[in-house]
Amino acid sequence: KNRRGEWKKSVTINNIFFKSYTDASKHFDMTDGTIRYWVSKYGHEFQIDESEIEFDRLKKGSWDHLVALAEKGDFIQKSDWYKKSRSKNPNIMNLVKWIDARKDYGLLKFLEDYFQGEEFEWWKMRQVPEGTWQDHERVKQYLKWLEKKLFYKKPEDWYSVNKDNFYNNYGGSLLTYYPSMVDIIKIL
């Protein structure tokens, strides 16, 4: 705080002095809120690498947007992401496009971060993000869930699995990416 008890508004980031958070936010192309967050985390003088700046732009901008949507009552709970078709909501479409444009992050990673500590069952979404079923780790995650849902206890139980098991349990679109059940089960 300064002598009047006001919070100090100047900041030095990467050896560049800024008279105000607004000047710093313009320089780094972010909101004042992001600069305030950094100051609360690092103090009024700090070094930060470009990857953290880029990630903060992505994360903070996305979080602020998602919080704004939540306040309007759009997508607050996990179940909202499962039930609603994001293609019918222009706000969500814009958010998803913006997040998906950052290939190093992506929608599922964003949602997993947003719902920290809770398992996000992405396969329940009406529209699974592009490329998800080709990711073997994601497919394993789904198959482990399906295994519990079908009460499979041992590997031999998978011999009885059929297409209806997938169609009735959010995995119908998985079948379009693999030529046979054997190819799917090999992923486990």
Short mmCIF file of C-alpha atoms in Angstrom, two decimals:
data_model
loop_
_atom_site.label_atom_id
_atom_site.label_comp_id
_atom_site.label_asym_id
_atom_site.label_seq_id
_atom_site.Cartn_x
_atom_site.Cartn_y
_atom_site.Cartn_z
CA LYS A 1 0.00 0.00 0.00
CA ASN A 2 1.10 3.55 -0.54
CA ARG A 3 1.11 6.38 2.06
CA ARG A 4 -2.61 7.03 1.63
CA GLY A 5 -3.44 3.37 2.28
CA GLU A 6 -4.33 2.70 -1.37
CA TRP A 7 -3.06 -0.40 -3.14
CA LYS A 8 0.03 0.27 -5.20
CA LYS A 9 -0.94 0.38 -8.87
CA SER A 10 2.53 0.25 -10.43
CA VAL A 11 4.18 -3.05 -11.28
CA THR A 12 7.46 -4.28 -12.78
CA ILE A 13 7.19 -7.43 -14.89
CA ASN A 14 10.24 -8.91 -16.63
CA ASN A 15 12.24 -5.76 -15.80
CA ILE A 16 9.66 -3.52 -17.50
CA PHE A 17 8.14 -0.85 -15.26
CA PHE A 18 4.44 -0.05 -15.71
CA LYS A 19 2.80 2.95 -14.03
CA SER A 20 -0.51 1.09 -13.76
CA TYR A 21 -2.06 -2.36 -14.04
CA THR A 22 -3.87 -1.05 -17.13
CA ASP A 23 -0.56 -0.25 -18.85
CA ALA A 24 0.76 -3.72 -17.99
CA SER A 25 -2.44 -5.39 -19.17
CA LYS A 26 -2.28 -3.55 -22.52
CA HIS A 27 1.36 -4.57 -22.95
CA PHE A 28 0.62 -8.25 -22.27
CA ASP A 29 -2.81 -8.16 -24.00
CA MET A 30 -4.81 -9.25 -20.94
CA THR A 31 -7.29 -7.92 -18.43
CA ASP A 32 -6.39 -5.83 -15.38
CA GLY A 33 -7.72 -8.74 -13.31
CA THR A 34 -4.95 -11.02 -14.59
CA ILE A 35 -2.30 -8.46 -13.64
CA ARG A 36 -3.90 -8.12 -10.17
CA TYR A 37 -3.82 -11.91 -9.84
CA TRP A 38 -0.11 -12.00 -10.70
CA VAL A 39 0.64 -9.18 -8.24
CA SER A 40 -1.23 -11.04 -5.50
CA LYS A 41 0.78 -14.17 -6.35
CA TYR A 42 4.25 -12.69 -6.98
CA GLY A 43 4.32 -9.14 -5.54
CA HIS A 44 4.83 -5.88 -7.44
CA GLU A 45 8.12 -6.90 -9.08
CA PHE A 46 8.63 -10.29 -10.70
CA GLN A 47 9.86 -12.29 -13.69
CA ILE A 48 7.47 -14.47 -15.64
CA ASP A 49 8.18 -16.59 -18.71
CA GLU A 50 6.29 -16.33 -21.98
CA SER A 51 4.66 -19.77 -21.66
CA GLU A 52 3.08 -18.79 -18.33
CA ILE A 53 1.91 -15.50 -19.83
CA GLU A 54 0.31 -17.35 -22.75
CA PHE A 55 -1.25 -19.98 -20.48
CA ASP A 56 -2.63 -17.28 -18.17
CA ARG A 57 -4.14 -15.45 -21.14
CA LEU A 58 -5.88 -18.64 -22.16
CA LYS A 59 -6.91 -19.79 -18.71
CA LYS A 60 -7.93 -16.45 -17.24
CA GLY A 61 -9.81 -15.34 -20.33
CA SER A 62 -11.61 -18.66 -20.56
CA TRP A 63 -12.40 -18.78 -16.85
CA ASP A 64 -13.76 -15.23 -16.87
CA HIS A 65 -15.90 -16.09 -19.89
CA LEU A 66 -17.17 -19.31 -18.33
CA VAL A 67 -17.97 -17.56 -15.05
CA ALA A 68 -19.91 -14.91 -16.99
CA LEU A 69 -21.87 -17.68 -18.74
CA ALA A 70 -22.51 -19.40 -15.44
CA GLU A 71 -23.87 -16.18 -13.98
CA LYS A 72 -26.35 -16.07 -16.85
CA GLY A 73 -27.40 -19.60 -15.88
CA ASP A 74 -26.03 -21.35 -18.96
CA PHE A 75 -23.41 -24.00 -18.10
CA ILE A 76 -22.82 -24.23 -14.36
CA GLN A 77 -22.86 -27.93 -13.44
CA LYS A 78 -21.21 -30.91 -15.14
CA SER A 79 -24.66 -32.15 -16.08
CA ASP A 80 -25.23 -28.93 -18.06
CA TRP A 81 -22.27 -29.84 -20.28
CA TYR A 82 -23.61 -33.38 -20.65
CA LYS A 83 -27.23 -32.54 -21.50
CA LYS A 84 -27.18 -29.42 -23.60
CA SER A 85 -25.95 -29.31 -27.13
CA ARG A 86 -23.29 -26.67 -27.21
CA SER A 87 -23.99 -26.11 -30.90
CA LYS A 88 -27.34 -24.51 -30.01
CA ASN A 89 -25.79 -21.96 -27.67
CA PRO A 90 -23.76 -19.24 -29.45
CA ASN A 91 -21.97 -18.23 -26.24
CA ILE A 92 -20.76 -21.77 -25.67
CA MET A 93 -19.90 -22.19 -29.37
CA ASN A 94 -17.65 -19.12 -29.19
CA LEU A 95 -16.02 -20.28 -25.94
CA VAL A 96 -15.43 -23.78 -27.32
CA LYS A 97 -13.95 -22.44 -30.57
CA TRP A 98 -11.66 -20.16 -28.60
CA ILE A 99 -10.47 -22.97 -26.30
CA ASP A 100 -10.16 -25.55 -29.08
CA ALA A 101 -7.97 -23.12 -31.06
CA ARG A 102 -5.33 -23.69 -28.37
CA LYS A 103 -4.35 -27.26 -29.23
CA ASP A 104 -2.04 -27.53 -26.22
CA TYR A 105 -5.01 -27.04 -23.88
CA GLY A 106 -8.36 -27.98 -25.41
CA LEU A 107 -11.92 -28.19 -24.15
CA LEU A 108 -11.62 -31.40 -22.10
CA LYS A 109 -8.55 -30.16 -20.25
CA PHE A 110 -10.36 -26.89 -19.58
CA LEU A 111 -13.43 -28.70 -18.19
CA GLU A 112 -11.29 -31.05 -16.08
CA ASP A 113 -9.51 -28.01 -14.62
CA TYR A 114 -12.82 -26.23 -14.07
CA PHE A 115 -14.38 -29.19 -12.25
CA GLN A 116 -11.22 -29.93 -10.26
CA GLY A 117 -11.46 -32.90 -7.93
CA GLU A 118 -14.51 -34.30 -9.70
CA GLU A 119 -14.39 -36.85 -12.50
CA PHE A 120 -15.68 -35.26 -15.68
CA GLU A 121 -17.31 -37.96 -17.78
CA TRP A 122 -16.70 -36.35 -21.16
CA TRP A 123 -18.28 -39.26 -23.07
CA LYS A 124 -21.67 -38.13 -21.75
CA MET A 125 -21.45 -34.92 -23.77
CA ARG A 126 -23.79 -34.82 -26.73
CA GLN A 127 -20.90 -33.74 -28.91
CA VAL A 128 -17.55 -35.21 -27.88
CA PRO A 129 -14.69 -32.84 -28.80
CA GLU A 130 -12.97 -33.71 -32.06
CA GLY A 131 -10.09 -36.17 -31.75
CA THR A 132 -11.12 -37.50 -28.34
CA TRP A 133 -11.95 -41.03 -29.45
CA GLN A 134 -8.58 -41.32 -31.21
CA ASP A 135 -6.76 -40.60 -27.93
CA HIS A 136 -6.07 -44.03 -26.40
CA GLU A 137 -5.78 -42.62 -22.87
CA ARG A 138 -9.25 -41.08 -23.21
CA VAL A 139 -10.65 -44.31 -24.65
CA LYS A 140 -9.14 -46.23 -21.69
CA GLN A 141 -10.80 -43.78 -19.32
CA TYR A 142 -14.16 -44.48 -20.97
CA LEU A 143 -13.61 -48.27 -21.06
CA LYS A 144 -12.75 -48.33 -17.34
CA TRP A 145 -16.00 -46.49 -16.65
CA LEU A 146 -17.94 -48.88 -18.93
CA GLU A 147 -16.33 -51.86 -17.20
CA LYS A 148 -17.77 -50.69 -13.87
CA LYS A 149 -21.13 -49.86 -15.44
CA LEU A 150 -21.40 -53.37 -16.93
CA PHE A 151 -20.11 -54.97 -13.70
CA TYR A 152 -17.19 -56.58 -15.48
CA LYS A 153 -14.76 -58.01 -12.93
CA LYS A 154 -12.21 -59.86 -15.04
CA PRO A 155 -10.78 -59.48 -18.55
CA GLU A 156 -12.78 -62.45 -19.86
CA ASP A 157 -16.00 -60.53 -19.18
CA TRP A 158 -15.19 -58.38 -22.22
CA TYR A 159 -15.90 -61.37 -24.50
CA SER A 160 -19.62 -60.73 -23.98
CA VAL A 161 -19.55 -57.05 -24.91
CA ASN A 162 -21.56 -56.00 -27.96
CA LYS A 163 -22.36 -52.84 -29.90
CA ASP A 164 -25.51 -52.18 -27.88
CA ASN A 165 -23.38 -51.94 -24.74
CA PHE A 166 -21.60 -48.99 -26.37
CA TYR A 167 -24.69 -47.39 -27.92
CA ASN A 168 -26.61 -47.56 -24.64
CA ASN A 169 -23.71 -46.15 -22.61
CA TYR A 170 -22.57 -43.02 -24.49
CA GLY A 171 -19.98 -44.84 -26.60
CA GLY A 172 -21.79 -45.25 -29.92
CA SER A 173 -19.57 -42.74 -31.70
CA LEU A 174 -16.47 -44.67 -30.55
CA LEU A 175 -17.51 -47.51 -32.87
CA THR A 176 -17.01 -45.30 -35.93
CA TYR A 177 -13.28 -44.97 -35.18
CA TYR A 178 -12.38 -48.64 -34.72
CA PRO A 179 -13.13 -51.43 -37.22
CA SER A 180 -13.96 -54.10 -34.62
CA MET A 181 -14.69 -54.69 -30.94
CA VAL A 182 -11.35 -56.42 -30.63
CA ASP A 183 -9.55 -53.22 -31.70
CA ILE A 184 -11.39 -51.27 -29.01
CA ILE A 185 -10.79 -53.81 -26.25
CA LYS A 186 -7.07 -54.07 -27.14
CA ILE A 187 -6.77 -50.46 -25.93
CA LEU A 188 -7.50 -51.65 -22.39
#
